[in-house]
Amino acid sequence: MVDRLNKIRSRFDEIAKDREALQLRESDGARRPNNKLLRPPTGHMVDEASIFGRDAEIEEVINLLLFEKEKPFSVISIIGKGGLGKTTIAQLVYKDERVTRCFDLFGWVCVSEEFDVGRLTKAIIESVTKINYGLSELSSLQEKLAESVKGKTIVLVLDDVWNENQSLWDSLRVPFKEAKLVRILVTTRNKKVADVMQTTYFTPTNMPEDSCWQLFQHYAFCGTSDTMPPHLVNMGKDIMRKCGGLPLAVKSIASLLRHETDEERWIEILENDLWESYPSNDIFPALQISYSHLPAHLKPCFLLCSMYPKDYLLEKMHLIELWISHGYIEPKERCKLHDIIHDLARLNSENEHYSMEINQPLDIQKENVPQEACHLYVGGFLGYLNPVLQQNLMGLRTLSIDMRECYGDLEHECCINNTEALDLNSSMLECYEACVRDFQICNFTKFEALRVLELKGNDLTRILEIPDSITELKHLAHLDIKCPDLKTLPLSIGLLYNLQTLILDCNFLEYLPESIGSLSNLRRLIIEAVFSLNYLPHALVNFPAIKTMKAWLKVTNVAWLKDMTDLEGNLTIKGVSNLKDAQHANMRNKCKVEAFYINCHPNYENGWVDPAKSMLRIALESGISVPDANFSWLESLQPHPNLKKLGVGSYSSATVPVWMCDPCSLQSIQEILLYKCHKIQSLPFNNLHTLKHLVIEYCDGFRVLQLEQLSSQLEKLEISGCYCLELITGLGNLDMSATLEISRCEIQSLPFNNLHTLKHLVIRDCHGFRVLQLEQLSSQLEKLKIEGCFCLELITGLGNMDISATLEISRVLQLEQLSSQLEKLEISGCPCLELITGLGNLDMLATLEISRWIDSIN
């Protein structure tokens, strides 16, 4: 520390001398004026519109994938330096229609530097099947993968591969022997990797200059340089040439210059010495220049990302919380770094940001943590983490510990320490339990400068307690504990008086200590405990400054919400409370709550609510059993006019609250749900010009649904389970309606007139339809799905549909009326279907799927 202070002092002395030599005064202003932008900033998304000059490469890779179909297994490697666009080419190939049409299964896995066969096999299974089977043993994973791909054709992308070990690659590819056809697309910077995988090589060239210029214009000039000053255009071309044809370099520098009109800034980048500090065509000069021009307060935000391993998935809000906890940004309102960007962060952070994976005892000896580390991520087997925590790391400000059970790592250790006569599983369990005990008494007090602490495990970690010593970390601002088996917190957790964010992802957490009321600086409380937290400390009502509270609570009232005026996100209240408590909740003043769902059932039946989207869920344990009290209760919970989503469930009164009928009360509303509101007979909403999505589910009071008073801007209408519904009027007024879904209703006809903008029509399990007339539908319809309508005998008007439309139809007998340009037809759910006619007219039909209960078709 003394050496560092001396260096800083010397640097200040040099700056002072320069100031005197340049005769600078305190009144001198900024060197560059804040020029007015040439055009207002515009939003930008990375899509195909931002990709230039890669058509030829994409065609060549697609040909390699589709060529030699008789060859059951082949690997194509895209080889090139970082930033060349290998992943972009793979992404465009992966989504190309010609590829998706020829294969059954698709998977994308980011491999990175650690080629762990078990982890990759699991990732492939989840990517291909979209299911997490919870398997951990390699043999079980390989069996499941072999079962998933058996007899199928599959395209798999392995992005960013570094493995040069032949045996690891052979182990990974074993399950694919069961597949009918396998095409693996690999991106790598290393030709030796491609040799190991016995691949067909493809090496993209550097982007041609004209394509680079298009890309540069897209990012620097919002697409065109026609309105830009000629001298900036000329300098832009010179800067673009220095990027060496690397797309990532061009995008980085061009984004840096976006809306920049100061000629001196352009000259500074063009003549920067960094261009000469690296080999020709290297990506780092452009990235390093971009980093050097970041504002000073943003540099530590970027460098903090290098604490985590490459390809580590970061939730966006989690990253923002870390920045806030360290004081990098002021509190205001899931991502992954490109591996090249990660290298850049590591290059600039030196040893202050460090990450290490410990899966074997030898890893500790190979890679000791530098003493100057300030931000540390340690991942691996719990038993090997304890020695790391005993190192002299007093300067740590961030400590992220990713604990996980790893019986495979224990097996070797147990075999050494035990005779063959001992039961291996028993020895492994004893060894692991000893590791858990060691962790629970671990001393955190020496990390006295710590501001961020993350303790993360999984379902197999079995951490029941965490060390009491964490309560002595007086400067701790962010505490994130993910231990599914954790039941209690240290009783003295209230000593963490600087804590701003507390995140508890603990399924079996039983209660919060009363001392939590001492956390006067707490702003964000996230509790992921599932149906177990049934006690809320009374002291929590003294937290008016809490902005985010995510929890599933069983309490007796909602009055404690009164002073939480900064509460933001989504809020669910289930059950019926004391009316006075409902009034005291003061929902009218919570202007940051965007979504509000109210379930009036006294026993808080589950009903409709998405737990993943609901920030705070409150179930009321005792309440009012008189149905008529619902009206007064709901009237008392009037939300703020800023509300965007409203859901009302199990409302048992025929009279709706006044605020639901007042457009001024719902002036910002975008989505409304009515669920099991059986006595409501007509829509109470009028003139809601912002409404875009309306859902009505299981509302038996509706016999005639009049939509005339709805906004013509409605984009999606869903009606489900309204068994008494006989007629729908006013559909023609919904000019912007893009999606109409009707299911489980006894309605017999639909008036489709004037639905010129309808794109998706879904009719499911509606047994009242016998004839469905679609002549009045627009040719713009993109998807028609009719399923489970067992009484349907005839569909007319299909010939008006556009050639790109997708049909999923049940109980269709005659297809002569279909357009000859139809490309895809799916027929399902037709148990009585015996004959299909008119297929011969469908000249362009490329996909025909007939499934579900169809036993015999002539």
mmCIF file of C-alpha atoms in Angstrom, residues 28 34 46 55 78 123 167 210 217 219 312 348 364 380 419 468 504 508 530 539 727 838:
data_model
loop_
_atom_site.group_PDB
_atom_site.id
_atom_site.type_symbol
_atom_site.label_atom_id
_atom_site.label_comp_id
_atom_site.label_asym_id
_atom_site.label_seq_id
_atom_site.Cartn_x
_atom_site.Cartn_y
_atom_site.Cartn_z
ATOM 1 C CA ASP A 28 -10.303 27.309 -17.095
ATOM 2 C CA ASN A 34 -20.433 20.142 -25.357
ATOM 3 C CA VAL A 46 -28.399 -5.842 -32.978
ATOM 4 C CA ASP A 55 -23.764 -13.356 -47.252
ATOM 5 C CA ILE A 78 -15.410 -21.713 -38.255
ATOM 6 C CA ALA A 123 -26.128 -28.065 -21.412
ATOM 7 C CA SER A 167 -10.226 -37.964 -25.276
ATOM 8 C CA ASP A 210 -16.979 -1.510 -48.541
ATOM 9 C CA GLN A 217 -21.859 4.208 -41.019
ATOM 10 C CA TYR A 219 -23.069 2.701 -35.886
ATOM 11 C CA TYR A 312 -20.650 -16.288 -16.716
ATOM 12 C CA ASN A 348 -7.110 -3.326 -17.631
ATOM 13 C CA ILE A 364 -5.280 -24.161 -4.912
ATOM 14 C CA GLY A 380 -15.991 -25.002 -7.255
ATOM 15 C CA THR A 419 -9.419 -48.611 2.538
ATOM 16 C CA ASP A 468 -22.398 -15.847 12.284
ATOM 17 C CA LEU A 504 -32.451 -14.598 0.127
ATOM 18 C CA PHE A 508 -36.996 -23.527 3.320
ATOM 19 C CA VAL A 530 -41.446 -20.865 -1.398
ATOM 20 C CA ALA A 539 -40.311 -3.976 12.441
ATOM 21 C CA LEU A 727 -72.403 -13.767 -28.779
ATOM 22 C CA GLY A 838 -57.257 -31.973 -52.212
#
